[in-house]
């Protein structure tokens, strides 16, 4: 196990590290796995700050080579880390994520969300956002689980959610990081994803022809919960070829 790269699982915004629970054991059987929980981080308002924090954690753990697996905002952090410390990265997986920057409409939407979080707290934001993370299939087959996730993530600190929103709105385009990467790249997209729409994932795939791709037909924005076995197998297959 010591000769294999570590796996770093970076969760997205509005959730916590528990989203990886269904794939963690399968990945940890063959690799060292780091699963930081960033959901209470309130002091970072740029992706670079999140990335440097994660880099310090990996340095402290004496990890010199790793596969970064970033879900949604976790993908933005992974891209920032790969941009700043490319020698650390032996592979990068974007899961329900993108390398494109926000457009103006998205930035304005995030600013409204920050204002809502400051005025109303986490509950209303999570109640509105988390259900949109799941695809139609999961909603139909697991409505109680959707409600449980809404309840769990409603406890996330509003100031941490606000900080993440500001960091997402200000992040730069990092398509060139993928195009120029010296390490393999895997893009996993959800066909039913409302937050990173499949059409946008197709644009990214077209822009990064060197990337490997997997499409989750029955998943929304939380493929790691909706189709965990398929995500785990895709990651294991990707890593086995490094």
mmCIF file of C-alpha atoms in Angstrom:
data_model
loop_
_atom_site.group_PDB
_atom_site.id
_atom_site.type_symbol
_atom_site.label_atom_id
_atom_site.label_comp_id
_atom_site.label_asym_id
_atom_site.label_seq_id
_atom_site.Cartn_x
_atom_site.Cartn_y
_atom_site.Cartn_z
ATOM 1 C CA UNK A 1 0.000 0.000 0.000
ATOM 2 C CA UNK A 2 2.930 2.346 0.702
ATOM 3 C CA UNK A 3 3.992 2.322 -2.964
ATOM 4 C CA UNK A 4 0.555 3.375 -4.157
ATOM 5 C CA UNK A 5 -0.596 6.987 -4.234
ATOM 6 C CA UNK A 6 -2.898 8.064 -1.463
ATOM 7 C CA UNK A 7 -6.483 8.954 -2.337
ATOM 8 C CA UNK A 8 -7.791 12.331 -1.193
ATOM 9 C CA UNK A 9 -11.592 12.660 -1.124
ATOM 10 C CA UNK A 10 -12.700 16.310 -1.169
ATOM 11 C CA UNK A 11 -16.420 16.880 -0.632
ATOM 12 C CA UNK A 12 -18.472 19.695 -2.112
ATOM 13 C CA UNK A 13 -20.453 22.658 -0.812
ATOM 14 C CA UNK A 14 -23.577 22.209 1.296
ATOM 15 C CA UNK A 15 -22.596 18.682 2.348
ATOM 16 C CA UNK A 16 -19.888 17.100 4.500
ATOM 17 C CA UNK A 17 -17.380 14.250 4.297
ATOM 18 C CA UNK A 18 -20.096 11.678 5.035
ATOM 19 C CA UNK A 19 -21.034 11.707 1.335
ATOM 20 C CA UNK A 20 -18.041 9.394 0.775
ATOM 21 C CA UNK A 21 -19.200 6.746 3.267
ATOM 22 C CA UNK A 22 -20.510 4.301 0.649
ATOM 23 C CA UNK A 23 -17.234 4.270 -1.334
ATOM 24 C CA UNK A 24 -14.682 4.775 1.443
ATOM 25 C CA UNK A 25 -14.277 1.158 2.522
ATOM 26 C CA UNK A 26 -13.839 -0.144 -1.014
ATOM 27 C CA UNK A 27 -11.157 2.425 -1.770
ATOM 28 C CA UNK A 28 -9.409 2.132 1.610
ATOM 29 C CA UNK A 29 -8.895 -1.617 1.164
ATOM 30 C CA UNK A 30 -6.129 -0.924 -1.377
ATOM 31 C CA UNK A 31 -4.981 2.627 -0.665
ATOM 32 C CA UNK A 32 -4.407 5.111 2.101
ATOM 33 C CA UNK A 33 -7.440 7.403 1.993
ATOM 34 C CA UNK A 34 -7.642 10.939 3.361
ATOM 35 C CA UNK A 35 -11.169 12.292 3.826
ATOM 36 C CA UNK A 36 -11.000 15.852 5.202
ATOM 37 C CA UNK A 37 -14.197 17.509 6.378
ATOM 38 C CA UNK A 38 -14.239 21.135 5.263
ATOM 39 C CA UNK A 39 -17.877 21.828 6.094
ATOM 40 C CA UNK A 40 -17.135 23.978 9.161
ATOM 41 C CA UNK A 41 -14.268 25.947 7.582
ATOM 42 C CA UNK A 42 -15.162 29.617 7.944
ATOM 43 C CA UNK A 43 -11.907 31.488 7.298
ATOM 44 C CA UNK A 44 -11.332 30.739 3.591
ATOM 45 C CA UNK A 45 -12.930 32.793 0.823
ATOM 46 C CA UNK A 46 -10.766 31.632 -2.096
ATOM 47 C CA UNK A 47 -10.125 28.206 -3.586
ATOM 48 C CA UNK A 48 -6.410 28.844 -3.198
ATOM 49 C CA UNK A 49 -6.839 29.188 0.572
ATOM 50 C CA UNK A 50 -8.763 25.904 0.780
ATOM 51 C CA UNK A 51 -6.079 24.271 -1.376
ATOM 52 C CA UNK A 52 -3.183 25.524 0.747
ATOM 53 C CA UNK A 53 -4.936 24.306 3.887
ATOM 54 C CA UNK A 54 -5.320 20.874 2.312
ATOM 55 C CA UNK A 55 -1.715 20.925 1.124
ATOM 56 C CA UNK A 56 -0.538 21.578 4.688
ATOM 57 C CA UNK A 57 -2.643 18.645 5.898
ATOM 58 C CA UNK A 58 -1.121 16.339 3.265
ATOM 59 C CA UNK A 59 2.393 17.532 4.074
ATOM 60 C CA UNK A 60 1.799 16.840 7.766
ATOM 61 C CA UNK A 61 0.657 13.330 6.825
ATOM 62 C CA UNK A 62 3.849 12.938 4.732
ATOM 63 C CA UNK A 63 1.843 12.296 1.566
ATOM 64 C CA UNK A 64 4.048 13.001 -1.446
ATOM 65 C CA UNK A 65 1.857 11.551 -4.192
ATOM 66 C CA UNK A 66 -1.917 11.410 -4.331
ATOM 67 C CA UNK A 67 -5.006 11.056 -6.476
ATOM 68 C CA UNK A 68 -7.334 13.986 -5.870
ATOM 69 C CA UNK A 69 -11.042 13.183 -6.112
ATOM 70 C CA UNK A 70 -13.112 16.334 -5.887
ATOM 71 C CA UNK A 71 -16.887 16.463 -5.732
ATOM 72 C CA UNK A 72 -18.417 19.755 -6.927
ATOM 73 C CA UNK A 73 -16.622 22.505 -4.938
ATOM 74 C CA UNK A 74 -14.144 19.817 -3.921
ATOM 75 C CA UNK A 75 -13.221 19.636 -7.594
ATOM 76 C CA UNK A 76 -12.522 23.371 -7.600
ATOM 77 C CA UNK A 77 -10.246 22.882 -4.589
ATOM 78 C CA UNK A 78 -8.534 19.936 -6.306
ATOM 79 C CA UNK A 79 -7.924 22.054 -9.415
ATOM 80 C CA UNK A 80 -6.443 24.871 -7.317
ATOM 81 C CA UNK A 81 -4.185 22.392 -5.516
ATOM 82 C CA UNK A 82 -3.100 20.795 -8.805
ATOM 83 C CA UNK A 83 -2.397 24.261 -10.199
ATOM 84 C CA UNK A 84 -0.280 25.248 -7.200
ATOM 85 C CA UNK A 85 1.419 21.900 -6.488
ATOM 86 C CA UNK A 86 1.319 19.756 -9.665
ATOM 87 C CA UNK A 87 4.136 17.438 -8.526
ATOM 88 C CA UNK A 88 1.942 16.229 -5.673
ATOM 89 C CA UNK A 89 -0.760 14.995 -8.049
ATOM 90 C CA UNK A 90 -0.621 11.582 -9.723
ATOM 91 C CA UNK A 91 -4.233 11.722 -10.930
ATOM 92 C CA UNK A 92 -7.280 13.981 -10.696
ATOM 93 C CA UNK A 93 -10.964 13.041 -10.709
ATOM 94 C CA UNK A 94 -13.688 15.657 -11.129
ATOM 95 C CA UNK A 95 -16.967 14.254 -9.820
ATOM 96 C CA UNK A 96 -20.052 16.341 -10.636
ATOM 97 C CA UNK A 97 -17.693 19.289 -11.011
ATOM 98 C CA UNK A 98 -16.209 21.595 -13.647
ATOM 99 C CA UNK A 99 -13.091 23.587 -14.488
ATOM 100 C CA UNK A 100 -15.054 26.534 -15.883
ATOM 101 C CA UNK A 101 -15.429 29.719 -13.837
ATOM 102 C CA UNK A 102 -18.851 31.049 -12.881
ATOM 103 C CA UNK A 103 -20.596 33.270 -15.407
ATOM 104 C CA UNK A 104 -22.062 36.580 -14.229
ATOM 105 C CA UNK A 105 -25.540 35.144 -13.648
ATOM 106 C CA UNK A 106 -24.094 32.398 -11.447
ATOM 107 C CA UNK A 107 -22.004 34.910 -9.493
ATOM 108 C CA UNK A 108 -25.102 37.004 -8.823
ATOM 109 C CA UNK A 109 -26.991 33.889 -7.736
ATOM 110 C CA UNK A 110 -24.229 33.052 -5.272
ATOM 111 C CA UNK A 111 -24.269 36.598 -3.871
ATOM 112 C CA UNK A 112 -28.005 36.284 -3.226
ATOM 113 C CA UNK A 113 -27.350 32.971 -1.492
ATOM 114 C CA UNK A 114 -24.730 34.611 0.746
ATOM 115 C CA UNK A 115 -27.231 37.319 1.699
ATOM 116 C CA UNK A 116 -29.873 34.686 2.433
ATOM 117 C CA UNK A 117 -27.455 32.688 4.589
ATOM 118 C CA UNK A 118 -26.515 35.787 6.563
ATOM 119 C CA UNK A 119 -30.152 36.758 7.113
ATOM 120 C CA UNK A 120 -31.855 33.386 7.578
ATOM 121 C CA UNK A 121 -29.141 30.896 8.514
ATOM 122 C CA UNK A 122 -28.423 27.498 6.994
ATOM 123 C CA UNK A 123 -31.856 25.858 7.152
ATOM 124 C CA UNK A 124 -33.696 27.572 4.281
ATOM 125 C CA UNK A 125 -30.623 27.393 2.014
ATOM 126 C CA UNK A 126 -30.123 23.660 2.601
ATOM 127 C CA UNK A 127 -33.851 22.934 2.264
ATOM 128 C CA UNK A 128 -33.816 24.609 -1.134
ATOM 129 C CA UNK A 129 -30.445 23.355 -2.390
ATOM 130 C CA UNK A 130 -29.926 19.769 -1.241
ATOM 131 C CA UNK A 131 -33.066 18.306 -2.883
ATOM 132 C CA UNK A 132 -31.804 19.737 -6.200
ATOM 133 C CA UNK A 133 -28.602 17.751 -5.754
ATOM 134 C CA UNK A 134 -30.420 14.468 -6.297
ATOM 135 C CA UNK A 135 -31.632 13.204 -9.655
ATOM 136 C CA UNK A 136 -35.195 12.247 -10.456
ATOM 137 C CA UNK A 137 -34.524 8.518 -10.057
ATOM 138 C CA UNK A 138 -33.170 8.902 -6.522
ATOM 139 C CA UNK A 139 -36.050 11.187 -5.519
ATOM 140 C CA UNK A 140 -38.575 8.601 -6.694
ATOM 141 C CA UNK A 141 -36.854 5.600 -5.132
ATOM 142 C CA UNK A 142 -35.412 7.096 -1.917
ATOM 143 C CA UNK A 143 -37.528 10.084 -0.775
ATOM 144 C CA UNK A 144 -36.880 9.373 2.912
ATOM 145 C CA UNK A 145 -33.112 9.440 2.353
ATOM 146 C CA UNK A 146 -33.355 12.811 0.613
ATOM 147 C CA UNK A 147 -35.200 14.159 3.669
ATOM 148 C CA UNK A 148 -32.540 12.693 5.982
ATOM 149 C CA UNK A 149 -29.746 14.420 4.063
ATOM 150 C CA UNK A 150 -31.614 17.731 4.182
ATOM 151 C CA UNK A 151 -32.002 17.333 7.938
ATOM 152 C CA UNK A 152 -28.331 16.422 8.437
ATOM 153 C CA UNK A 153 -26.861 19.212 6.329
ATOM 154 C CA UNK A 154 -29.197 21.863 7.766
ATOM 155 C CA UNK A 155 -26.842 21.902 10.755
ATOM 156 C CA UNK A 156 -23.861 23.125 8.723
ATOM 157 C CA UNK A 157 -22.617 26.563 9.885
ATOM 158 C CA UNK A 158 -24.055 29.432 7.845
ATOM 159 C CA UNK A 159 -20.769 31.357 7.918
ATOM 160 C CA UNK A 160 -18.934 28.331 6.492
ATOM 161 C CA UNK A 161 -21.507 28.018 3.710
ATOM 162 C CA UNK A 162 -21.136 31.750 2.987
ATOM 163 C CA UNK A 163 -17.348 31.486 2.801
ATOM 164 C CA UNK A 164 -17.628 28.613 0.348
ATOM 165 C CA UNK A 165 -20.087 30.568 -1.800
ATOM 166 C CA UNK A 166 -17.686 33.517 -2.005
ATOM 167 C CA UNK A 167 -14.806 31.211 -2.915
ATOM 168 C CA UNK A 168 -16.814 29.561 -5.688
ATOM 169 C CA UNK A 169 -17.916 32.899 -7.145
ATOM 170 C CA UNK A 170 -14.358 34.254 -7.298
ATOM 171 C CA UNK A 171 -12.599 31.166 -8.647
ATOM 172 C CA UNK A 172 -10.806 31.452 -12.012
ATOM 173 C CA UNK A 173 -11.264 29.251 -15.057
ATOM 174 C CA UNK A 174 -8.882 26.301 -14.753
ATOM 175 C CA UNK A 175 -9.488 24.398 -17.996
ATOM 176 C CA UNK A 176 -5.809 24.891 -18.866
ATOM 177 C CA UNK A 177 -4.814 22.999 -15.711
ATOM 178 C CA UNK A 178 -6.557 19.951 -17.163
ATOM 179 C CA UNK A 179 -5.392 20.484 -20.746
ATOM 180 C CA UNK A 180 -1.754 20.873 -19.678
ATOM 181 C CA UNK A 181 -1.833 18.230 -16.940
ATOM 182 C CA UNK A 182 1.101 15.853 -16.658
ATOM 183 C CA UNK A 183 -1.210 13.493 -14.748
ATOM 184 C CA UNK A 184 -4.296 11.560 -15.946
ATOM 185 C CA UNK A 185 -7.711 13.178 -15.570
ATOM 186 C CA UNK A 186 -11.125 11.543 -15.126
ATOM 187 C CA UNK A 187 -14.394 13.461 -15.456
ATOM 188 C CA UNK A 188 -17.463 11.772 -13.926
ATOM 189 C CA UNK A 189 -20.718 13.476 -14.914
ATOM 190 C CA UNK A 190 -24.322 12.928 -13.862
ATOM 191 C CA UNK A 191 -26.909 12.789 -16.636
ATOM 192 C CA UNK A 192 -29.544 14.231 -14.250
ATOM 193 C CA UNK A 193 -27.255 16.819 -12.589
ATOM 194 C CA UNK A 194 -29.043 20.169 -12.117
ATOM 195 C CA UNK A 195 -26.149 22.034 -10.458
ATOM 196 C CA UNK A 196 -23.432 21.095 -12.961
ATOM 197 C CA UNK A 197 -25.701 20.355 -15.930
ATOM 198 C CA UNK A 198 -24.724 17.490 -18.198
ATOM 199 C CA UNK A 199 -24.542 19.903 -21.155
ATOM 200 C CA UNK A 200 -21.819 21.863 -19.307
ATOM 201 C CA UNK A 201 -19.974 18.628 -18.568
ATOM 202 C CA UNK A 202 -20.089 17.813 -22.276
ATOM 203 C CA UNK A 203 -18.534 21.222 -22.987
ATOM 204 C CA UNK A 204 -15.736 20.473 -20.535
ATOM 205 C CA UNK A 205 -15.167 17.009 -21.985
ATOM 206 C CA UNK A 206 -14.908 18.542 -25.461
ATOM 207 C CA UNK A 207 -12.454 21.168 -24.166
ATOM 208 C CA UNK A 208 -10.226 18.560 -22.495
ATOM 209 C CA UNK A 209 -9.810 15.751 -25.055
ATOM 210 C CA UNK A 210 -7.105 14.055 -22.975
ATOM 211 C CA UNK A 211 -9.551 13.396 -20.114
ATOM 212 C CA UNK A 212 -11.164 10.033 -19.465
ATOM 213 C CA UNK A 213 -14.926 10.228 -18.950
ATOM 214 C CA UNK A 214 -17.695 8.310 -17.193
ATOM 215 C CA UNK A 215 -21.385 9.259 -17.368
ATOM 216 C CA UNK A 216 -23.736 8.236 -14.554
ATOM 217 C CA UNK A 217 -27.064 7.791 -16.333
ATOM 218 C CA UNK A 218 -29.297 7.761 -13.238
ATOM 219 C CA UNK A 219 -27.517 10.331 -11.081
ATOM 220 C CA UNK A 220 -27.912 13.984 -10.290
ATOM 221 C CA UNK A 221 -25.255 16.044 -8.498
ATOM 222 C CA UNK A 222 -24.508 13.440 -5.807
ATOM 223 C CA UNK A 223 -23.388 10.477 -7.865
ATOM 224 C CA UNK A 224 -21.325 9.185 -4.953
ATOM 225 C CA UNK A 225 -24.587 8.671 -3.022
ATOM 226 C CA UNK A 226 -26.882 7.867 -5.942
ATOM 227 C CA UNK A 227 -24.621 5.391 -7.779
ATOM 228 C CA UNK A 228 -21.829 4.634 -5.283
ATOM 229 C CA UNK A 229 -20.778 1.304 -6.787
ATOM 230 C CA UNK A 230 -20.388 2.856 -10.225
ATOM 231 C CA UNK A 231 -18.364 5.744 -8.807
ATOM 232 C CA UNK A 232 -16.127 3.395 -6.817
ATOM 233 C CA UNK A 233 -15.538 1.131 -9.831
ATOM 234 C CA UNK A 234 -14.768 4.103 -12.074
ATOM 235 C CA UNK A 235 -12.239 5.439 -9.572
ATOM 236 C CA UNK A 236 -10.647 2.028 -8.997
ATOM 237 C CA UNK A 237 -10.364 1.444 -12.744
ATOM 238 C CA UNK A 238 -8.803 4.879 -13.207
ATOM 239 C CA UNK A 239 -6.291 4.389 -10.398
ATOM 240 C CA UNK A 240 -5.358 0.866 -11.516
ATOM 241 C CA UNK A 241 -3.932 2.323 -14.732
ATOM 242 C CA UNK A 242 -1.748 4.976 -13.115
#
